[in-house]
Coordinates of C-alpha atoms in Angstrom, one line a residue:
X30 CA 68.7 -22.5 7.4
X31 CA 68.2 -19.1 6.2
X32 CA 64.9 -19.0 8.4
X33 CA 66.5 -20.4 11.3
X34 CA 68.7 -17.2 11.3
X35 CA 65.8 -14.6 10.9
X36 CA 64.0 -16.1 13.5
X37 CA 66.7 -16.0 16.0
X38 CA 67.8 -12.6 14.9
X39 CA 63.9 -11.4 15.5
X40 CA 64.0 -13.2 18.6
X41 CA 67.4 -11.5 19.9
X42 CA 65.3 -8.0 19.0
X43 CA 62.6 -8.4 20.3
X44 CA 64.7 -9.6 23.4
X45 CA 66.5 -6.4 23.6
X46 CA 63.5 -4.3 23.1
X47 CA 62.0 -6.1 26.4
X48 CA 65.2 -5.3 28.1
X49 CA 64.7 -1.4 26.7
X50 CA 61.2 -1.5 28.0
X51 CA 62.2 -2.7 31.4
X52 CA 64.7 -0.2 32.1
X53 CA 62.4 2.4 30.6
X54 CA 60.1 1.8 33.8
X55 CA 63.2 2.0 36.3
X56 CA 62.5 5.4 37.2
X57 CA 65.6 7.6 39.1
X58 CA 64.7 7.6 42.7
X59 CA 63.2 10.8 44.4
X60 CA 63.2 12.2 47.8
X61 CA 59.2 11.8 48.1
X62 CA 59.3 8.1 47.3
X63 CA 59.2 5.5 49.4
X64 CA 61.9 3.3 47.4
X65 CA 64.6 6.1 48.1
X66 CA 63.9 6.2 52.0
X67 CA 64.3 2.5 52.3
X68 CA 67.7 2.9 50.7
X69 CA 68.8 5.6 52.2
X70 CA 67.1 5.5 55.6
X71 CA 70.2 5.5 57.5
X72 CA 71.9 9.0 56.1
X73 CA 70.7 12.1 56.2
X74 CA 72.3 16.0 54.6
X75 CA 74.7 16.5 52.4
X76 CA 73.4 16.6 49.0
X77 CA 70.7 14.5 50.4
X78 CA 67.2 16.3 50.3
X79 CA 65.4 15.2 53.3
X80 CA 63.8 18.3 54.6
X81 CA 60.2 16.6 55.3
X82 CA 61.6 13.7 57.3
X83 CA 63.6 13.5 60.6
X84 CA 67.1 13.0 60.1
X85 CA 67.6 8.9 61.6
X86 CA 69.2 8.3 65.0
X87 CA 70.2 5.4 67.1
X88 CA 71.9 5.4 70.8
X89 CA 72.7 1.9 69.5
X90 CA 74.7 3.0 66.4
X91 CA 77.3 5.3 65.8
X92 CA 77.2 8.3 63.8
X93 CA 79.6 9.2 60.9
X94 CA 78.8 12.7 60.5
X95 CA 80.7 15.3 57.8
X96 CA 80.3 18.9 57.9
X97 CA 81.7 20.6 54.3
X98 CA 82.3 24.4 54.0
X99 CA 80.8 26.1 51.0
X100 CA 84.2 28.5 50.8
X101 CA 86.2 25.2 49.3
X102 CA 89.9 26.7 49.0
X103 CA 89.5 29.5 50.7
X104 CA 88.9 27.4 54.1
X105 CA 92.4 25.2 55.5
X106 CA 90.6 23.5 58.7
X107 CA 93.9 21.7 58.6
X108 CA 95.4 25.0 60.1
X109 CA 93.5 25.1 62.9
X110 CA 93.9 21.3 63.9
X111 CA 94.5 22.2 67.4
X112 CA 91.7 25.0 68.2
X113 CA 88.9 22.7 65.9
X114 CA 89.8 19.8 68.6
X115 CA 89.5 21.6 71.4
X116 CA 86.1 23.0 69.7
X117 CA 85.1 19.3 69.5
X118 CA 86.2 18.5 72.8
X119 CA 84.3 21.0 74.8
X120 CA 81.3 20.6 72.1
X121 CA 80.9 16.8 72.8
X122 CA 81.3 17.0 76.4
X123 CA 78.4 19.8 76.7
X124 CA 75.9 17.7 74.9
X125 CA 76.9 14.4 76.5
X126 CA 78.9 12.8 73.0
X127 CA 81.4 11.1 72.8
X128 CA 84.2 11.4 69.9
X129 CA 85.2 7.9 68.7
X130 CA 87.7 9.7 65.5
X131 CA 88.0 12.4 63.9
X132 CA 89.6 13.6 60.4
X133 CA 90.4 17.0 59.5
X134 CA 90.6 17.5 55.9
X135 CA 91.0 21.1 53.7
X136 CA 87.3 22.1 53.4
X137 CA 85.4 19.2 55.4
X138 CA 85.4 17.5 58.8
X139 CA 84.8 13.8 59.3
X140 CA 83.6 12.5 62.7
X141 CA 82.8 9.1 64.3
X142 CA 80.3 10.4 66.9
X143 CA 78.9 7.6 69.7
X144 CA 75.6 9.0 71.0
X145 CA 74.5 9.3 75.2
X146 CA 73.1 5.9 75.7
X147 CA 72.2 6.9 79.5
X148 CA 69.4 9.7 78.4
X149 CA 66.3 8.6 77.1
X150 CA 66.4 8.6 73.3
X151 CA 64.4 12.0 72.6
X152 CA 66.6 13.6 74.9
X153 CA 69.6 12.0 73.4
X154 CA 68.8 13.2 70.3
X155 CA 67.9 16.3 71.3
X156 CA 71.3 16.6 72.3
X157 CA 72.9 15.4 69.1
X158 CA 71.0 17.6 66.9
X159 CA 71.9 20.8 69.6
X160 CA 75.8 19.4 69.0
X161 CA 75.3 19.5 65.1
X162 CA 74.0 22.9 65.5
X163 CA 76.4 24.4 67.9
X164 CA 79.9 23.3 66.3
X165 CA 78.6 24.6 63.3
X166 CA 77.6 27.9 64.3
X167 CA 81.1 28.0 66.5
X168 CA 83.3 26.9 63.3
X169 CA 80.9 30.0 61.5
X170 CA 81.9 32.5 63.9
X171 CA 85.9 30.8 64.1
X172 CA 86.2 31.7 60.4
X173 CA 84.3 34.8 60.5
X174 CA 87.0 37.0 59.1
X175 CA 87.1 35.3 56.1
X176 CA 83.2 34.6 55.8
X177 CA 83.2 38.5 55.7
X178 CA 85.9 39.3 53.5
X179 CA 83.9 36.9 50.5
X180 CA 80.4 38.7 51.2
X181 CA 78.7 35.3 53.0
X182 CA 76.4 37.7 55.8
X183 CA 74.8 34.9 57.0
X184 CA 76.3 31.8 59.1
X185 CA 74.7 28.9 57.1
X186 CA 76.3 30.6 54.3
X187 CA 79.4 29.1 55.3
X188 CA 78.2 25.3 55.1
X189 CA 77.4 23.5 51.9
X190 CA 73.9 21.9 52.7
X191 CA 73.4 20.5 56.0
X192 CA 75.7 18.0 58.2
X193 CA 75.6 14.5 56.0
X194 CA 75.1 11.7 59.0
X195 CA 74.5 8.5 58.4
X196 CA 74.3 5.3 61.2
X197 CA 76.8 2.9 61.2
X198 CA 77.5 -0.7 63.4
X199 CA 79.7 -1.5 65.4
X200 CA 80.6 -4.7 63.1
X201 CA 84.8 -5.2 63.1
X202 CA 85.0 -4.7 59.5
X203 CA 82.5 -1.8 59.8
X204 CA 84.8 -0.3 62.0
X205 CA 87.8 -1.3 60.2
X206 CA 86.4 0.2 57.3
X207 CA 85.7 4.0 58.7
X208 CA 89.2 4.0 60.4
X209 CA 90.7 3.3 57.1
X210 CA 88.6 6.1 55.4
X211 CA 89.0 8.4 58.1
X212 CA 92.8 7.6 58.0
X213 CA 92.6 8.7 54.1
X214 CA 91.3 11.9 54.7
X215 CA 93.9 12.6 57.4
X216 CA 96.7 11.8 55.0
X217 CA 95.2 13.9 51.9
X218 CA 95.2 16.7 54.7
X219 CA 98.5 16.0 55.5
X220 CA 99.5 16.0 51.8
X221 CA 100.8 12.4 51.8
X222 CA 98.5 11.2 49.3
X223 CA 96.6 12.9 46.3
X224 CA 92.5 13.3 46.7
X225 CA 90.6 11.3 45.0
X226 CA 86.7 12.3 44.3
X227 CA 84.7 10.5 46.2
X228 CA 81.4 8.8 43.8
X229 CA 77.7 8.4 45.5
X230 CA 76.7 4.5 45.6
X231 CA 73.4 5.5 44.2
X232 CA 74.8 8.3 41.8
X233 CA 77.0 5.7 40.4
X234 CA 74.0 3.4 39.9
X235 CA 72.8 5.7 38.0
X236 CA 75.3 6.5 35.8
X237 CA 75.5 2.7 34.9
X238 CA 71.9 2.0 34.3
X239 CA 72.0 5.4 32.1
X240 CA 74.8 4.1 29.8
X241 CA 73.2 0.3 29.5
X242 CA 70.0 1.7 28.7
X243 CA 71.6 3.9 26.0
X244 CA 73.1 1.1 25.0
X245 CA 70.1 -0.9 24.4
X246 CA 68.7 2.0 22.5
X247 CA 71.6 2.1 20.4
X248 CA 71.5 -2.0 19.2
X249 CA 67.7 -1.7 19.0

């Protein structure tokens, strides 16, 4: 009986240190790998490093496309509701977009952007990426007093990173889904609900596999 016991306790170790030593050869995704493209080959920007690959693009998809300013509280884009619209308005038209919805938060613009699907696609997304530069270099010079006043001298100074895209369906609940987000950020603007952080996917894998692999270190 006694025996029966060490055996299984040995065998629950040594299961646990297999378990340690698969998780050991998880390693965290990296911009250069081929795993992290696969997952993430339909977003681009943000806090996403992709400066050696072209940022995706489909006439077929929508876009979802966020621009955040660096100057956090200094910046209410909810002041200028009105004038950013307008901004969008004559900005989509010039480069043949169209503007499914829109949210204008504090510090960071949301857009539902539907690509030209009568242009060929390298002109259509020549187009898209000349939109994503112009409105931001127009929102620069909209806010330049204050990009001044805090020492920024240059015009990408005023954007955190690059515009985050990523490529979404035209599913129902797809859709469902973005309207409902994009109706969140519109009411946090609007001060009818509190923000909440908003967590990566694939940072919030991490953070899990981080404390179940210190927890197999810990019972080994």
């Amino acid at each position: 009986m006694k025996g029966d016991s060490l055996s299984s306790r040995l065998t629950q170790k040594q299961d646990l240190r297999s378990r340690k030593i698969q998780l050991s050869l998880i390693k965290e995704p990296r911009p250069d790998t081929k795993l992290w493209w696969v997952e993430k080959q339909h977003q681009y920007g943000g806090s996403l490093d992709y400066r050696k690959v072209k940022r995706p693009f489909d006439t077929s998809k929508l876009i979802h496309t966020v621009f955040k300013a660096r100057l956090g509280k200094n910046i209410w884009f909810t002041k200028s509701q009105i004038s950013i619209g307008k901004l969008l308005e004559s900005a989509a038209k010039r480069y043949k977009l169209k503007i499914r919805d829109k949210a204008i938060n504090k510090d960071h613009i949301h857009l539902l952007i539907e690509p030209s699907r009568s242009q060929p696609y390298n002109e259509a997304r020549r187009e898209f990426l000349r939109f994503l530069r112009f409105f931001a270099a127009q929102m620069a010079r909209k806010y330049d007093e204050i990009h001044k006043r805090l020492g920024l001298r240059k015009s990408k100074q005023f954007w955190i990173e690059r515009p985050f895209t990523r490529l979404v369906g035209w599913g129902r609940s797809t859709l469902t889904n973005i309207h409902n987000y994009f109706e969140k950020n519109r009411n946090e603007a609007a001060g009818f609900v509190s923000y909440t952080p908003r967590k990566h996917r694939l940072n919030a894998f991490l953070v899990k596999w981080q404390a179940q692999a210190q927890k197999l270190e810990n019972t080994c």
